[in-house]
């Protein structure tokens, strides 16, 4: 067994290197290695905490562990995967006292809760430099840079303006007002701007703040009677980046505070960057004096990306994940999700996760399969009436024939198909389905279901019909 | 005489282990992977029919996270006010997002914006794919950026397996013909099936009778007349 223990330690360190951290922590760390039940000491027994865990391990990781075993011992290693006894699930990462589960049922319970102690990384923490602390306070996202921004006709002008402002903050255009629809990359652009300024002068005090958070700061200043601190802080910034200004809608005190901060900063030649979902004059509920100030600098728009740009965005995002994305897969995603970049990213994540979970290459077929969850139309509750109508239309018979006593093949078969689909696609009981088909007995429904299930195995036309009808019904 | 029963049913807390994976193995694996705190949190959105098990999954992942020592919180959308819990590393599950009120939508929007800095994971669920959710566009697209899964419906074979497992936890033995009858004559969504199983369990105790077809018929009949 000591040999096995040494192998398992070796195996853990290999897998930790090879697998993404979440996979390693989820599927490998909770395993317990022990001597196999046979008792002859040969091989290794891994104990998984749950049935699902055991199956997942067998499907995805066992082969690799076997390979490592063969490399280590120079001969194939017999690995047995067992299940921990109920209640004996080992969770090595769990501290002695588990964190509280909060299942609030009232809105009052949704108030912020004290954070229980977090699992700490084993590594000693490096001392935080003043620069790092300054960056952390900026609330900028380091992933959003000009390098990771895909440029196209839709954001060309906005990018050029942002870059110019980043090179000369407080000098060229003040404020820089960027507007465009949801999920088009406004936030990415302004973070990129902030990151650029910081990279070239880490002493600059930059702050990214969402308009809602600015409002929350005003409220807090009210509650704690700390307006002086609030004002001092916002007026001390070199670059203020405020996102989604439309959230100031009718928040008068917030607007007033911002108005004064705006004046102070612009007078001191400090840079202000603002984003909104619409053109300044169209932002609802904003005071005119604020709107007129937004016109002082430069206003640029970001438009929805065209197809080619969406493809380029997808390829760039895949590149970050170190995956080469074929053009046809990128086109499939880009064609189906037109309006915004955020959902493009969601779709790409889904395709990559699907391929990873199933151990497949990212091909067009895999992408189509993966995107079903996203692109399926409304998950409407199907009714038996809708199924009857759809099937009747498909086979060009009358809906009334679904209820009739006629037993000719041209009518009986579609009726059976409709019964089959009703059982398959609704949770209705068989007697209820029978009732909906002209008061038939549940055994008739059962017979219909069995007949169709058998026939479709040999009848390609019927199988095709069922496939098409299911697609139509599910939207 | 009717036997009065003491309501001492075995408590079956929703845990990931007792969710029948069936066609949802990917989804279940993604949820397991969301339990440890990640440097860059991967938010997850689940959608599917009522009764497909979304709430079970959300409650389960909150339980799993708490057991792993991670702060976790489950909230029904209808109960969310204008603030949401915030804590470093928090796993926050919000069920039925389509029921979020205007203030609650902004609260969830802010949670999405702040999640990265706090290493919070957001697990949300809804009745439809994000493309078809009627929510603020800025929130809808943020949900759309999550890893999205449809909770797929169970087949009759899966339902049989669940019924057998659930009966076993109640100390019942269900003959195959009972399960077959139930699947042929009753509603086949899991909530209804489990409700019938509970009723059957209670009826069997009250009348000191084994679970037989006549007893099942009686229970189903009583359900219909209620």
PDB file of N, CA and C in Angstrom, chain A residues 165-244:
ATOM      1  N   UNK A 165      -8.341  59.464 -25.316  1.00  0.00           N
ATOM      2  CA  UNK A 165      -8.552  59.948 -23.949  1.00  0.00           C
ATOM      3  C   UNK A 165      -7.580  59.258 -22.992  1.00  0.00           C
ATOM      4  N   UNK A 166      -7.372  57.962 -23.219  1.00  0.00           N
ATOM      5  CA  UNK A 166      -6.486  57.199 -22.336  1.00  0.00           C
ATOM      6  C   UNK A 166      -5.057  57.732 -22.424  1.00  0.00           C
ATOM      7  N   UNK A 167      -4.669  58.204 -23.630  1.00  0.00           N
ATOM      8  CA  UNK A 167      -3.299  58.717 -23.796  1.00  0.00           C
ATOM      9  C   UNK A 167      -3.126  60.104 -23.187  1.00  0.00           C
ATOM     10  N   UNK A 168      -4.231  60.860 -23.172  1.00  0.00           N
ATOM     11  CA  UNK A 168      -4.159  62.221 -22.618  1.00  0.00           C
ATOM     12  C   UNK A 168      -5.349  62.488 -21.702  1.00  0.00           C
ATOM     13  N   UNK A 169      -5.415  61.828 -20.577  1.00  0.00           N
ATOM     14  CA  UNK A 169      -6.602  62.000 -19.739  1.00  0.00           C
ATOM     15  C   UNK A 169      -6.754  63.438 -19.250  1.00  0.00           C
ATOM     16  N   UNK A 170      -7.984  63.908 -19.301  1.00  0.00           N
ATOM     17  CA  UNK A 170      -8.299  65.252 -18.820  1.00  0.00           C
ATOM     18  C   UNK A 170      -7.982  66.336 -19.811  1.00  0.00           C
ATOM     19  N   UNK A 171      -7.408  65.963 -20.952  1.00  0.00           N
ATOM     20  CA  UNK A 171      -6.975  66.987 -21.902  1.00  0.00           C
ATOM     21  C   UNK A 171      -7.818  66.975 -23.186  1.00  0.00           C
ATOM     22  N   UNK A 172      -7.960  65.795 -23.773  1.00  0.00           N
ATOM     23  CA  UNK A 172      -8.575  65.787 -25.110  1.00  0.00           C
ATOM     24  C   UNK A 172     -10.098  65.973 -25.102  1.00  0.00           C
ATOM     25  N   UNK A 173     -10.815  64.988 -24.628  1.00  0.00           N
ATOM     26  CA  UNK A 173     -12.278  65.134 -24.608  1.00  0.00           C
ATOM     27  C   UNK A 173     -12.753  64.922 -23.190  1.00  0.00           C
ATOM     28  N   UNK A 174     -13.429  65.907 -22.640  1.00  0.00           N
ATOM     29  CA  UNK A 174     -13.886  65.777 -21.273  1.00  0.00           C
ATOM     30  C   UNK A 174     -15.291  66.362 -21.111  1.00  0.00           C
ATOM     31  N   UNK A 175     -16.294  65.597 -20.806  1.00  0.00           N
ATOM     32  CA  UNK A 175     -16.267  64.147 -20.589  1.00  0.00           C
ATOM     33  C   UNK A 175     -16.300  63.366 -21.910  1.00  0.00           C
ATOM     34  N   UNK A 176     -15.925  62.118 -21.809  1.00  0.00           N
ATOM     35  CA  UNK A 176     -16.147  61.229 -22.953  1.00  0.00           C
ATOM     36  C   UNK A 176     -17.437  60.484 -22.650  1.00  0.00           C
ATOM     37  N   UNK A 177     -18.400  60.646 -23.528  1.00  0.00           N
ATOM     38  CA  UNK A 177     -19.710  60.026 -23.301  1.00  0.00           C
ATOM     39  C   UNK A 177     -19.897  58.917 -24.346  1.00  0.00           C
ATOM     40  N   UNK A 178     -19.994  57.681 -23.862  1.00  0.00           N
ATOM     41  CA  UNK A 178     -20.144  56.549 -24.787  1.00  0.00           C
ATOM     42  C   UNK A 178     -21.540  55.967 -24.598  1.00  0.00           C
ATOM     43  N   UNK A 179     -22.275  55.833 -25.689  1.00  0.00           N
ATOM     44  CA  UNK A 179     -23.607  55.247 -25.536  1.00  0.00           C
ATOM     45  C   UNK A 179     -23.834  54.138 -26.572  1.00  0.00           C
ATOM     46  N   UNK A 180     -24.733  53.255 -26.213  1.00  0.00           N
ATOM     47  CA  UNK A 180     -25.060  52.137 -27.095  1.00  0.00           C
ATOM     48  C   UNK A 180     -25.922  51.153 -26.346  1.00  0.00           C
ATOM     49  N   UNK A 181     -26.472  50.212 -27.096  1.00  0.00           N
ATOM     50  CA  UNK A 181     -27.397  49.244 -26.495  1.00  0.00           C
ATOM     51  C   UNK A 181     -26.719  48.347 -25.477  1.00  0.00           C
ATOM     52  N   UNK A 182     -27.546  47.501 -24.892  1.00  0.00           N
ATOM     53  CA  UNK A 182     -27.071  46.601 -23.846  1.00  0.00           C
ATOM     54  C   UNK A 182     -26.156  45.525 -24.425  1.00  0.00           C
ATOM     55  N   UNK A 183     -25.070  45.272 -23.735  1.00  0.00           N
ATOM     56  CA  UNK A 183     -24.199  44.156 -24.113  1.00  0.00           C
ATOM     57  C   UNK A 183     -23.393  44.375 -25.380  1.00  0.00           C
ATOM     58  N   UNK A 184     -23.052  45.625 -25.684  1.00  0.00           N
ATOM     59  CA  UNK A 184     -22.285  45.871 -26.911  1.00  0.00           C
ATOM     60  C   UNK A 184     -20.812  46.158 -26.631  1.00  0.00           C
ATOM     61  N   UNK A 185     -20.448  46.217 -25.349  1.00  0.00           N
ATOM     62  CA  UNK A 185     -19.031  46.380 -25.040  1.00  0.00           C
ATOM     63  C   UNK A 185     -18.659  47.745 -24.487  1.00  0.00           C
ATOM     64  N   UNK A 186     -19.648  48.497 -24.011  1.00  0.00           N
ATOM     65  CA  UNK A 186     -19.329  49.810 -23.427  1.00  0.00           C
ATOM     66  C   UNK A 186     -18.430  49.621 -22.204  1.00  0.00           C
ATOM     67  N   UNK A 187     -18.846  48.680 -21.357  1.00  0.00           N
ATOM     68  CA  UNK A 187     -18.099  48.468 -20.118  1.00  0.00           C
ATOM     69  C   UNK A 187     -16.681  48.003 -20.424  1.00  0.00           C
ATOM     70  N   UNK A 188     -16.548  47.123 -21.399  1.00  0.00           N
ATOM     71  CA  UNK A 188     -15.218  46.654 -21.793  1.00  0.00           C
ATOM     72  C   UNK A 188     -14.348  47.847 -22.200  1.00  0.00           C
ATOM     73  N   UNK A 189     -14.919  48.705 -22.999  1.00  0.00           N
ATOM     74  CA  UNK A 189     -14.150  49.838 -23.530  1.00  0.00           C
ATOM     75  C   UNK A 189     -13.680  50.770 -22.414  1.00  0.00           C
ATOM     76  N   UNK A 190     -14.559  51.055 -21.468  1.00  0.00           N
ATOM     77  CA  UNK A 190     -14.164  52.018 -20.431  1.00  0.00           C
ATOM     78  C   UNK A 190     -13.181  51.397 -19.437  1.00  0.00           C
ATOM     79  N   UNK A 191     -13.324  50.075 -19.200  1.00  0.00           N
ATOM     80  CA  UNK A 191     -12.317  49.408 -18.364  1.00  0.00           C
ATOM     81  C   UNK A 191     -10.961  49.433 -19.082  1.00  0.00           C
ATOM     82  N   UNK A 192     -10.999  49.201 -20.397  1.00  0.00           N
ATOM     83  CA  UNK A 192      -9.760  49.215 -21.183  1.00  0.00           C
ATOM     84  C   UNK A 192      -9.090  50.574 -21.053  1.00  0.00           C
ATOM     85  N   UNK A 193      -9.920  51.611 -21.118  1.00  0.00           N
ATOM     86  CA  UNK A 193      -9.398  52.977 -20.997  1.00  0.00           C
ATOM     87  C   UNK A 193      -8.715  53.163 -19.644  1.00  0.00           C
ATOM     88  N   UNK A 194      -9.427  52.737 -18.586  1.00  0.00           N
ATOM     89  CA  UNK A 194      -8.883  52.872 -17.234  1.00  0.00           C
ATOM     90  C   UNK A 194      -7.595  52.076 -17.077  1.00  0.00           C
ATOM     91  N   UNK A 195      -7.597  50.864 -17.604  1.00  0.00           N
ATOM     92  CA  UNK A 195      -6.403  50.014 -17.487  1.00  0.00           C
ATOM     93  C   UNK A 195      -5.214  50.630 -18.220  1.00  0.00           C
ATOM     94  N   UNK A 196      -5.503  51.252 -19.353  1.00  0.00           N
ATOM     95  CA  UNK A 196      -4.445  51.873 -20.145  1.00  0.00           C
ATOM     96  C   UNK A 196      -3.814  53.027 -19.345  1.00  0.00           C
ATOM     97  N   UNK A 197      -4.682  53.846 -18.757  1.00  0.00           N
ATOM     98  CA  UNK A 197      -4.177  54.984 -17.977  1.00  0.00           C
ATOM     99  C   UNK A 197      -3.316  54.475 -16.823  1.00  0.00           C
ATOM    100  N   UNK A 198      -3.825  53.439 -16.137  1.00  0.00           N
ATOM    101  CA  UNK A 198      -3.093  52.916 -14.979  1.00  0.00           C
ATOM    102  C   UNK A 198      -1.743  52.338 -15.397  1.00  0.00           C
ATOM    103  N   UNK A 199      -1.758  51.631 -16.536  1.00  0.00           N
ATOM    104  CA  UNK A 199      -0.525  50.982 -16.982  1.00  0.00           C
ATOM    105  C   UNK A 199       0.565  52.036 -17.239  1.00  0.00           C
ATOM    106  N   UNK A 200       0.170  53.165 -17.777  1.00  0.00           N
ATOM    107  CA  UNK A 200       1.155  54.185 -18.112  1.00  0.00           C
ATOM    108  C   UNK A 200       1.487  55.111 -16.948  1.00  0.00           C
ATOM    109  N   UNK A 201       0.624  55.162 -15.955  1.00  0.00           N
ATOM    110  CA  UNK A 201       0.933  55.961 -14.775  1.00  0.00           C
ATOM    111  C   UNK A 201       0.214  55.363 -13.565  1.00  0.00           C
ATOM    112  N   UNK A 202       0.864  54.414 -12.890  1.00  0.00           N
ATOM    113  CA  UNK A 202       0.189  53.720 -11.776  1.00  0.00           C
ATOM    114  C   UNK A 202      -0.136  54.624 -10.588  1.00  0.00           C
ATOM    115  N   UNK A 203       0.363  55.862 -10.604  1.00  0.00           N
ATOM    116  CA  UNK A 203       0.038  56.752  -9.478  1.00  0.00           C
ATOM    117  C   UNK A 203      -1.324  57.405  -9.658  1.00  0.00           C
ATOM    118  N   UNK A 204      -1.861  57.344 -10.866  1.00  0.00           N
ATOM    119  CA  UNK A 204      -3.163  57.976 -11.131  1.00  0.00           C
ATOM    120  C   UNK A 204      -4.248  57.295 -10.287  1.00  0.00           C
ATOM    121  N   UNK A 205      -5.088  58.109  -9.710  1.00  0.00           N
ATOM    122  CA  UNK A 205      -6.190  57.544  -8.918  1.00  0.00           C
ATOM    123  C   UNK A 205      -7.408  57.420  -9.836  1.00  0.00           C
ATOM    124  N   UNK A 206      -7.719  56.187 -10.142  1.00  0.00           N
ATOM    125  CA  UNK A 206      -8.807  55.916 -11.092  1.00  0.00           C
ATOM    126  C   UNK A 206      -9.922  55.229 -10.336  1.00  0.00           C
ATOM    127  N   UNK A 207     -11.159  55.490 -10.708  1.00  0.00           N
ATOM    128  CA  UNK A 207     -12.257  54.766 -10.068  1.00  0.00           C
ATOM    129  C   UNK A 207     -13.320  54.462 -11.116  1.00  0.00           C
ATOM    130  N   UNK A 208     -13.618  53.150 -11.224  1.00  0.00           N
ATOM    131  CA  UNK A 208     -14.760  52.739 -12.036  1.00  0.00           C
ATOM    132  C   UNK A 208     -15.922  52.568 -11.084  1.00  0.00           C
ATOM    133  N   UNK A 209     -17.025  53.177 -11.390  1.00  0.00           N
ATOM    134  CA  UNK A 209     -18.196  52.998 -10.518  1.00  0.00           C
ATOM    135  C   UNK A 209     -19.456  52.873 -11.376  1.00  0.00           C
ATOM    136  N   UNK A 210     -20.278  51.903 -11.031  1.00  0.00           N
ATOM    137  CA  UNK A 210     -21.558  51.796 -11.718  1.00  0.00           C
ATOM    138  C   UNK A 210     -22.496  52.831 -11.116  1.00  0.00           C
ATOM    139  N   UNK A 211     -23.373  53.420 -11.941  1.00  0.00           N
ATOM    140  CA  UNK A 211     -24.246  54.491 -11.452  1.00  0.00           C
ATOM    141  C   UNK A 211     -25.052  54.048 -10.229  1.00  0.00           C
ATOM    142  N   UNK A 212     -25.479  52.790 -10.198  1.00  0.00           N
ATOM    143  CA  UNK A 212     -26.235  52.275  -9.050  1.00  0.00           C
ATOM    144  C   UNK A 212     -25.375  52.299  -7.786  1.00  0.00           C
ATOM    145  N   UNK A 213     -24.093  51.988  -7.951  1.00  0.00           N
ATOM    146  CA  UNK A 213     -23.209  51.979  -6.780  1.00  0.00           C
ATOM    147  C   UNK A 213     -22.914  53.404  -6.313  1.00  0.00           C
ATOM    148  N   UNK A 214     -22.856  54.324  -7.271  1.00  0.00           N
ATOM    149  CA  UNK A 214     -22.660  55.736  -6.911  1.00  0.00           C
ATOM    150  C   UNK A 214     -23.865  56.202  -6.083  1.00  0.00           C
ATOM    151  N   UNK A 215     -25.045  55.798  -6.548  1.00  0.00           N
ATOM    152  CA  UNK A 215     -26.278  56.132  -5.829  1.00  0.00           C
ATOM    153  C   UNK A 215     -26.230  55.535  -4.411  1.00  0.00           C
ATOM    154  N   UNK A 216     -25.760  54.266  -4.318  1.00  0.00           N
ATOM    155  CA  UNK A 216     -25.669  53.607  -3.007  1.00  0.00           C
ATOM    156  C   UNK A 216     -24.698  54.363  -2.105  1.00  0.00           C
ATOM    157  N   UNK A 217     -23.616  54.898  -2.705  1.00  0.00           N
ATOM    158  CA  UNK A 217     -22.662  55.689  -1.917  1.00  0.00           C
ATOM    159  C   UNK A 217     -23.316  56.962  -1.377  1.00  0.00           C
ATOM    160  N   UNK A 218     -24.156  57.574  -2.218  1.00  0.00           N
ATOM    161  CA  UNK A 218     -24.858  58.788  -1.770  1.00  0.00           C
ATOM    162  C   UNK A 218     -25.780  58.444  -0.603  1.00  0.00           C
ATOM    163  N   UNK A 219     -26.506  57.342  -0.741  1.00  0.00           N
ATOM    164  CA  UNK A 219     -27.423  56.926   0.323  1.00  0.00           C
ATOM    165  C   UNK A 219     -26.638  56.674   1.613  1.00  0.00           C
ATOM    166  N   UNK A 220     -25.501  55.994   1.470  1.00  0.00           N
ATOM    167  CA  UNK A 220     -24.686  55.695   2.649  1.00  0.00           C
ATOM    168  C   UNK A 220     -24.183  56.993   3.300  1.00  0.00           C
ATOM    169  N   UNK A 221     -23.789  57.932   2.438  1.00  0.00           N
ATOM    170  CA  UNK A 221     -23.305  59.211   2.981  1.00  0.00           C
ATOM    171  C   UNK A 221     -24.415  59.901   3.780  1.00  0.00           C
ATOM    172  N   UNK A 222     -25.649  59.778   3.289  1.00  0.00           N
ATOM    173  CA  UNK A 222     -26.813  60.329   3.981  1.00  0.00           C
ATOM    174  C   UNK A 222     -26.962  59.669   5.345  1.00  0.00           C
ATOM    175  N   UNK A 223     -26.965  58.318   5.305  1.00  0.00           N
ATOM    176  CA  UNK A 223     -27.203  57.554   6.535  1.00  0.00           C
ATOM    177  C   UNK A 223     -26.125  57.817   7.569  1.00  0.00           C
ATOM    178  N   UNK A 224     -24.886  57.897   7.097  1.00  0.00           N
ATOM    179  CA  UNK A 224     -23.780  58.046   8.051  1.00  0.00           C
ATOM    180  C   UNK A 224     -23.360  59.500   8.228  1.00  0.00           C
ATOM    181  N   UNK A 225     -24.122  60.388   7.631  1.00  0.00           N
ATOM    182  CA  UNK A 225     -23.830  61.835   7.681  1.00  0.00           C
ATOM    183  C   UNK A 225     -22.364  62.080   7.306  1.00  0.00           C
ATOM    184  N   UNK A 226     -21.960  61.479   6.200  1.00  0.00           N
ATOM    185  CA  UNK A 226     -20.538  61.586   5.849  1.00  0.00           C
ATOM    186  C   UNK A 226     -20.358  62.196   4.453  1.00  0.00           C
ATOM    187  N   UNK A 227     -21.166  63.190   4.145  1.00  0.00           N
ATOM    188  CA  UNK A 227     -21.069  63.804   2.815  1.00  0.00           C
ATOM    189  C   UNK A 227     -19.700  64.424   2.548  1.00  0.00           C
ATOM    190  N   UNK A 228     -19.063  64.917   3.619  1.00  0.00           N
ATOM    191  CA  UNK A 228     -17.744  65.532   3.418  1.00  0.00           C
ATOM    192  C   UNK A 228     -16.752  64.514   2.877  1.00  0.00           C
ATOM    193  N   UNK A 229     -16.767  63.321   3.498  1.00  0.00           N
ATOM    194  CA  UNK A 229     -15.849  62.260   3.068  1.00  0.00           C
ATOM    195  C   UNK A 229     -16.170  61.876   1.627  1.00  0.00           C
ATOM    196  N   UNK A 230     -17.463  61.727   1.359  1.00  0.00           N
ATOM    197  CA  UNK A 230     -17.922  61.348   0.019  1.00  0.00           C
ATOM    198  C   UNK A 230     -17.418  62.355  -1.025  1.00  0.00           C
ATOM    199  N   UNK A 231     -17.627  63.630  -0.716  1.00  0.00           N
ATOM    200  CA  UNK A 231     -17.247  64.673  -1.684  1.00  0.00           C
ATOM    201  C   UNK A 231     -15.737  64.699  -1.877  1.00  0.00           C
ATOM    202  N   UNK A 232     -15.031  64.587  -0.751  1.00  0.00           N
ATOM    203  CA  UNK A 232     -13.574  64.640  -0.827  1.00  0.00           C
ATOM    204  C   UNK A 232     -13.049  63.493  -1.692  1.00  0.00           C
ATOM    205  N   UNK A 233     -13.641  62.330  -1.467  1.00  0.00           N
ATOM    206  CA  UNK A 233     -13.174  61.155  -2.212  1.00  0.00           C
ATOM    207  C   UNK A 233     -13.402  61.340  -3.717  1.00  0.00           C
ATOM    208  N   UNK A 234     -14.615  61.653  -4.111  1.00  0.00           N
ATOM    209  CA  UNK A 234     -14.897  61.720  -5.551  1.00  0.00           C
ATOM    210  C   UNK A 234     -14.180  62.894  -6.234  1.00  0.00           C
ATOM    211  N   UNK A 235     -13.867  63.922  -5.460  1.00  0.00           N
ATOM    212  CA  UNK A 235     -13.174  65.057  -6.082  1.00  0.00           C
ATOM    213  C   UNK A 235     -11.658  64.853  -6.111  1.00  0.00           C
ATOM    214  N   UNK A 236     -11.203  63.784  -5.432  1.00  0.00           N
ATOM    215  CA  UNK A 236      -9.750  63.543  -5.406  1.00  0.00           C
ATOM    216  C   UNK A 236      -9.293  62.656  -6.569  1.00  0.00           C
ATOM    217  N   UNK A 237     -10.244  62.191  -7.373  1.00  0.00           N
ATOM    218  CA  UNK A 237      -9.890  61.229  -8.416  1.00  0.00           C
ATOM    219  C   UNK A 237      -9.227  61.898  -9.610  1.00  0.00           C
ATOM    220  N   UNK A 238      -8.366  61.136 -10.269  1.00  0.00           N
ATOM    221  CA  UNK A 238      -7.794  61.629 -11.532  1.00  0.00           C
ATOM    222  C   UNK A 238      -8.678  61.225 -12.707  1.00  0.00           C
ATOM    223  N   UNK A 239      -9.254  60.031 -12.607  1.00  0.00           N
ATOM    224  CA  UNK A 239     -10.155  59.566 -13.666  1.00  0.00           C
ATOM    225  C   UNK A 239     -11.390  58.957 -13.006  1.00  0.00           C
ATOM    226  N   UNK A 240     -12.535  59.500 -13.325  1.00  0.00           N
ATOM    227  CA  UNK A 240     -13.792  58.926 -12.823  1.00  0.00           C
ATOM    228  C   UNK A 240     -14.531  58.288 -14.003  1.00  0.00           C
ATOM    229  N   UNK A 241     -14.791  57.001 -13.868  1.00  0.00           N
ATOM    230  CA  UNK A 241     -15.510  56.289 -14.935  1.00  0.00           C
ATOM    231  C   UNK A 241     -16.847  55.882 -14.365  1.00  0.00           C
ATOM    232  N   UNK A 242     -17.915  56.400 -14.933  1.00  0.00           N
ATOM    233  CA  UNK A 242     -19.227  56.091 -14.370  1.00  0.00           C
ATOM    234  C   UNK A 242     -20.082  55.394 -15.443  1.00  0.00           C
ATOM    235  N   UNK A 243     -20.537  54.212 -15.081  1.00  0.00           N
ATOM    236  CA  UNK A 243     -21.205  53.331 -16.043  1.00  0.00           C
ATOM    237  C   UNK A 243     -22.723  53.406 -15.896  1.00  0.00           C
ATOM    238  N   UNK A 244     -23.428  53.380 -17.015  1.00  0.00           N
ATOM    239  CA  UNK A 244     -24.901  53.308 -17.030  1.00  0.00           C
ATOM    240  C   UNK A 244     -25.554  54.484 -16.309  1.00  0.00           C
TER     241      UNK A 244
END
